[in-house]
Tab-separated table of C-alpha atoms in Angstrom:
chain	number	residue	atom	x	y	z
A	1	GLY	CA	17.612	-4.243	-12.068
A	2	LEU	CA	19.535	-4.327	-15.324
A	3	LEU	CA	22.789	-4.231	-13.360
A	4	GLU	CA	23.825	-6.854	-10.840
A	5	LYS	CA	23.650	-5.635	-7.236
A	6	ASN	CA	27.430	-5.852	-6.815
A	7	GLY	CA	27.796	-3.740	-9.956
A	8	ARG	CA	25.926	-0.764	-8.479
A	9	GLN	CA	27.222	1.759	-5.962
A	10	SER	CA	25.768	4.976	-4.592
A	11	PHE	CA	27.858	8.139	-4.765
A	12	SER	CA	28.251	8.095	-0.984
A	13	GLU	CA	29.906	4.653	-1.137
A	14	ILE	CA	32.075	4.968	-4.239
A	15	PRO	CA	35.835	4.609	-3.510
A	16	PRO	CA	38.100	7.641	-4.173
A	17	GLU	CA	39.976	5.927	-7.028
A	18	LEU	CA	36.721	5.569	-8.991
A	19	LEU	CA	35.371	8.946	-7.898
A	20	ASN	CA	38.401	10.673	-9.398
A	21	ARG	CA	37.585	9.211	-12.819
A	22	LEU	CA	34.196	10.903	-12.964
A	23	ASP	CA	33.333	14.274	-14.438
A	24	LYS	CA	31.737	15.974	-11.433
A	25	ASN	CA	29.666	18.350	-13.584
A	26	LEU	CA	28.281	15.607	-15.834
A	27	CYS	CA	27.455	13.419	-12.815
A	28	ASN	CA	24.971	15.976	-11.555
A	29	ASN	CA	22.723	15.659	-14.600
A	30	GLU	CA	23.616	12.262	-16.064
A	31	ILE	CA	24.116	9.022	-14.131
A	32	PRO	CA	27.562	7.542	-14.931
A	33	LEU	CA	28.573	3.990	-15.808
A	34	ILE	CA	32.188	2.953	-15.249
A	35	ASP	CA	33.307	0.123	-17.514
A	36	LEU	CA	36.273	-1.341	-15.626
A	37	THR	CA	36.928	-3.937	-18.336
A	38	ASN	CA	37.409	-1.412	-21.148
A	39	ASN	CA	38.535	1.383	-18.821
A	40	LYS	CA	35.954	3.956	-19.935
A	41	VAL	CA	33.211	6.065	-18.379
A	42	MET	CA	29.819	6.661	-20.016
A	43	TYR	CA	27.078	9.057	-18.959
A	44	GLY	CA	23.338	9.425	-19.348
A	45	THR	CA	21.712	7.759	-22.343
A	46	ASP	CA	25.045	6.309	-23.502
A	47	ALA	CA	25.329	4.503	-20.163
A	48	LEU	CA	21.679	3.441	-20.318
A	49	LEU	CA	22.032	2.033	-23.842
A	50	GLU	CA	25.182	0.177	-22.827
A	51	ILE	CA	23.357	-1.475	-19.911
A	52	VAL	CA	20.238	-2.286	-21.962
A	53	GLY	CA	22.381	-3.555	-24.834
A	54	GLY	CA	24.166	-5.946	-22.516
A	55	ARG	CA	20.875	-7.615	-21.604
A	56	PHE	CA	18.811	-7.008	-24.749
A	57	PRO	CA	21.031	-6.537	-27.853
A	58	LEU	CA	18.035	-6.186	-30.193
A	59	LEU	CA	16.583	-3.350	-28.109
A	60	LYS	CA	19.888	-1.493	-28.293
A	61	LYS	CA	19.785	-1.617	-32.102
A	62	ILE	CA	16.235	-0.254	-32.083
A	63	PHE	CA	17.044	2.496	-29.586
A	64	LEU	CA	20.024	3.607	-31.683
A	65	LEU	CA	17.660	4.579	-34.504
A	66	LYS	CA	17.542	8.372	-34.773
A	67	LEU	CA	13.881	8.779	-33.810
A	68	PHE	CA	14.108	6.462	-30.798
A	69	LYS	CA	17.425	7.933	-29.662
A	70	LYS	CA	15.965	11.452	-29.632
A	71	ALA	CA	12.926	10.272	-27.678
A	72	ILE	CA	15.100	8.407	-25.154
A	73	LYS	CA	17.345	11.452	-24.688
A	74	PHE	CA	14.304	13.652	-24.086
A	75	PHE	CA	12.664	11.332	-21.535
A	76	TYR	CA	15.991	10.599	-19.840
A	77	LYS	CA	16.652	14.311	-19.450
A	78	LEU	CA	13.104	14.905	-18.204
A	79	ILE	CA	13.473	12.263	-15.471
A	80	SER	CA	17.117	12.947	-14.623
A	81	LEU	CA	16.729	16.715	-14.229
A	82	ASN	CA	13.632	16.192	-12.070
A	83	ARG	CA	14.842	13.261	-9.952
A	84	ARG	CA	15.337	15.591	-6.962
A	85	THR	CA	11.653	16.522	-7.155
A	86	ILE	CA	10.509	12.966	-7.860
A	87	THR	CA	12.281	11.295	-4.929
A	88	ALA	CA	13.113	14.158	-2.516
A	89	PRO	CA	16.170	12.162	-1.372
A	90	THR	CA	17.980	12.307	1.940
A	91	PHE	CA	21.498	13.577	1.320
A	92	SER	CA	24.581	11.941	2.767
A	93	SER	CA	27.528	13.897	4.123
A	94	LYS	CA	29.840	11.409	2.406
A	95	GLY	CA	30.897	11.488	-1.237
A	96	PHE	CA	29.800	14.543	-3.211
A	97	ASP	CA	26.547	16.284	-3.992
A	98	CYS	CA	25.175	14.911	-7.276
A	99	THR	CA	22.022	17.045	-7.225
A	100	PRO	CA	21.002	17.923	-10.807
A	101	ALA	CA	21.111	21.556	-11.847
A	102	LEU	CA	17.765	23.351	-11.874
A	103	ASN	CA	16.413	23.469	-15.412
A	104	VAL	CA	13.317	25.672	-15.348
A	105	LYS	CA	12.023	24.460	-18.737
A	106	TYR	CA	12.137	20.769	-17.792
A	107	ARG	CA	10.816	21.450	-14.278
A	108	ILE	CA	7.786	23.328	-15.618
A	109	LEU	CA	7.231	20.599	-18.222
A	110	TRP	CA	7.323	17.968	-15.457
A	111	ILE	CA	4.826	19.986	-13.407
A	112	LEU	CA	2.492	20.291	-16.417
A	113	ILE	CA	2.680	16.528	-17.059
A	114	GLY	CA	1.864	15.889	-13.394
A	115	LEU	CA	-0.980	18.400	-13.563
A	116	GLY	CA	-2.418	16.524	-16.524
A	117	ILE	CA	-2.157	13.198	-14.674
A	118	HIS	CA	-4.019	14.238	-11.534
A	119	THR	CA	-6.600	16.267	-13.469
A	120	ILE	CA	-7.481	13.213	-15.586
A	121	ILE	CA	-7.431	10.781	-12.622
A	122	LEU	CA	-10.070	12.898	-10.860
A	123	ILE	CA	-12.645	11.924	-13.518
A	124	PRO	CA	-12.783	8.144	-12.810
A	125	LEU	CA	-12.086	8.846	-9.125
A	126	GLN	CA	-15.235	10.925	-8.737
A	127	LYS	CA	-17.345	8.560	-10.830
A	128	ASN	CA	-16.249	5.257	-9.277
A	129	VAL	CA	-14.988	6.080	-5.768
A	130	LEU	CA	-16.077	9.456	-4.402
A	131	SER	CA	-19.688	8.800	-5.423
A	132	ASN	CA	-19.591	5.841	-3.023
A	133	SER	CA	-17.835	7.516	-0.099
A	134	PHE	CA	-18.216	10.276	2.476
A	135	LEU	CA	-17.831	12.694	-0.481
A	136	SER	CA	-20.788	11.219	-2.379
A	137	HIS	CA	-22.484	14.617	-2.800
A	138	ALA	CA	-19.484	16.100	-4.634
A	139	SER	CA	-20.030	16.402	-8.390
A	140	LEU	CA	-17.202	16.210	-10.929
A	141	ILE	CA	-17.425	19.972	-11.457
A	142	GLN	CA	-17.055	20.586	-7.701
A	143	VAL	CA	-14.085	18.209	-7.508
A	144	GLN	CA	-12.343	19.866	-10.465
A	145	LEU	CA	-13.080	23.344	-9.073
A	146	GLY	CA	-11.577	22.272	-5.746
A	147	HIS	CA	-8.546	20.982	-7.625
A	148	ALA	CA	-8.246	24.289	-9.511
A	149	PHE	CA	-8.516	26.218	-6.227
A	150	LEU	CA	-5.705	24.124	-4.724
A	151	ILE	CA	-3.493	24.807	-7.756
A	152	LEU	CA	-4.177	28.552	-7.583
A	153	SER	CA	-3.487	28.618	-3.830
A	154	ASN	CA	-0.149	26.865	-4.426
A	155	ILE	CA	0.790	29.337	-7.161
A	156	SER	CA	-0.227	32.240	-4.891
A	157	ALA	CA	1.944	30.841	-2.086
A	158	ALA	CA	4.879	30.463	-4.491
A	159	LEU	CA	4.709	34.199	-5.290
A	160	PHE	CA	6.008	34.912	-1.767
A	161	LEU	CA	9.144	32.808	-2.359
A	162	ASN	CA	12.274	33.417	-4.387
A	163	LYS	CA	12.319	31.891	-7.883
A	164	LYS	CA	14.339	28.770	-7.067
A	165	LYS	CA	12.408	27.974	-3.898
A	166	ALA	CA	9.068	28.685	-5.591
A	167	ILE	CA	9.806	26.197	-8.376
A	168	GLU	CA	10.957	23.623	-5.808
A	169	PHE	CA	7.776	24.142	-3.765
A	170	LEU	CA	5.503	23.800	-6.800
A	171	GLY	CA	7.429	20.723	-7.937
A	172	GLN	CA	7.000	19.025	-4.562
A	173	MET	CA	3.294	19.889	-4.375
A	174	ASN	CA	2.842	18.506	-7.879
A	175	MET	CA	4.556	15.244	-6.912
A	176	LEU	CA	2.289	14.907	-3.878
A	177	CYS	CA	-0.733	15.135	-6.185
A	178	VAL	CA	0.819	12.570	-8.551
A	179	ILE	CA	1.514	10.207	-5.624
A	180	ALA	CA	-2.074	10.583	-4.393
A	181	SER	CA	-3.384	9.989	-7.929
A	182	LEU	CA	-1.373	6.770	-8.290
A	183	LEU	CA	-2.623	5.575	-4.900
A	184	TYR	CA	-6.202	6.108	-6.092
A	185	VAL	CA	-5.758	3.874	-9.162
A	186	PRO	CA	-6.148	0.450	-7.405
A	187	LEU	CA	-9.314	1.676	-5.665
A	188	ILE	CA	-10.737	2.960	-8.949
A	189	PHE	CA	-10.237	-0.434	-10.619
A	190	LEU	CA	-11.675	-2.298	-7.620
A	191	ASN	CA	-14.797	-0.140	-7.686
A	192	LYS	CA	-15.193	-0.654	-11.432
A	193	ALA	CA	-14.928	-4.435	-11.069
A	194	PHE	CA	-16.782	-5.016	-7.789
A	195	LEU	CA	-19.424	-3.459	-5.572
A	196	ILE	CA	-17.165	-2.106	-2.833
A	197	PRO	CA	-18.801	-1.166	0.512
A	198	THR	CA	-18.721	2.536	1.335
A	199	PHE	CA	-16.758	1.999	4.555
A	200	ILE	CA	-13.896	0.372	2.608
A	201	ASN	CA	-13.707	3.340	0.234
A	202	ASN	CA	-13.784	5.715	3.203
A	203	GLY	CA	-11.048	3.782	4.985
A	204	TYR	CA	-8.844	3.743	1.876
A	205	LEU	CA	-9.374	7.476	1.286
A	206	PHE	CA	-8.468	8.320	4.886
A	207	LEU	CA	-5.396	6.086	4.588
A	208	ILE	CA	-4.317	8.016	1.484
A	209	ILE	CA	-4.843	11.307	3.334
A	210	PHE	CA	-2.584	10.032	6.145
A	211	VAL	CA	0.125	8.817	3.733
A	212	VAL	CA	0.067	12.042	1.708
A	213	LEU	CA	0.124	14.207	4.861
A	214	LYS	CA	3.178	12.322	6.125
A	215	GLU	CA	4.858	12.683	2.727
A	216	TYR	CA	3.848	16.359	2.638
A	217	ILE	CA	5.737	17.064	5.869
A	218	ARG	CA	8.807	15.184	4.569
A	219	ARG	CA	8.807	17.005	1.243
A	220	MET	CA	8.204	20.440	2.770
A	221	SER	CA	11.179	19.827	5.064
A	222	PHE	CA	13.216	18.748	2.038
A	223	ALA	CA	12.232	21.943	0.178
A	224	ASN	CA	13.262	24.031	3.234
A	225	MET	CA	9.674	25.187	3.691
A	226	LEU	CA	9.698	23.862	7.256
A	227	PRO	CA	10.357	25.562	9.617
A	228	LEU	CA	11.322	28.650	7.565
A	229	ASN	CA	7.939	29.171	5.892
A	230	ASN	CA	5.471	27.827	8.447
A	231	ASN	CA	2.911	30.483	7.500
A	232	ILE	CA	2.800	29.325	3.866
A	233	VAL	CA	2.600	25.663	4.884
A	234	ALA	CA	-0.231	26.477	7.323
A	235	ALA	CA	-2.129	28.413	4.627
A	236	ASN	CA	-1.558	25.512	2.246
A	237	LEU	CA	-3.061	22.999	4.677
A	238	LEU	CA	-5.985	25.310	5.483
A	239	SER	CA	-6.754	25.556	1.754
A	240	LEU	CA	-6.866	21.763	1.519
A	241	ILE	CA	-9.152	21.514	4.572
A	242	ALA	CA	-11.436	24.190	3.085
A	243	ILE	CA	-11.688	22.196	-0.164
A	244	ILE	CA	-12.620	18.982	1.684
A	245	ILE	CA	-15.260	20.826	3.753
A	246	SER	CA	-16.748	22.387	0.603
A	247	LEU	CA	-17.000	18.935	-1.007
A	248	LEU	CA	-18.874	17.591	2.025
A	249	LYS	CA	-21.750	20.026	1.517
């Protein structure tokens, strides 16, 4: 990383004397940097620019330009406010809770970006991979319709939840689709470059299904959907199975 390993500490490991120097409210939304040499604390993009500037002084000068600084602030906020959804972390009982506040605007924007990613990835996936797999009969229109059905079923399920939990559920489902999309990318490139046997594509696709299913259970537990909303989770899985069956025909 940009910081030496001995210069980084998680919130659960930070000593009380340093913890007391932090603004607890700012820490939730902006990652802090404590400069022990100059006895100051920086947050968010200021901390990021300080770290980058220490390694790449020229980049810091560029990033301080008004246009770049605004862009960095926007992307930093987008990632920082959605890091709970991106990583679905395991919380420690030590230290303090640094979970970012829910910002509906940035959460919806993140979901829309993710939606765009997995919608676009489906195009080369169907052309290069699915056409040479156990889903070879599925056309691009069928794949996109199945994708649309899954999105609508997720939105329908979210209607039975309170606002905060619904947004968390949709965020986690979106991240699962993004993860699956990124896992497809190596297989797409391999199929574009080489003539890959069908059984290899099938094996890779089943492996992705296994990985995503395992991650699905973890993220649904994180979002408090399991065991409190087993009926919604079951309906969600049945929708996915129905889509796969429809693509087999």
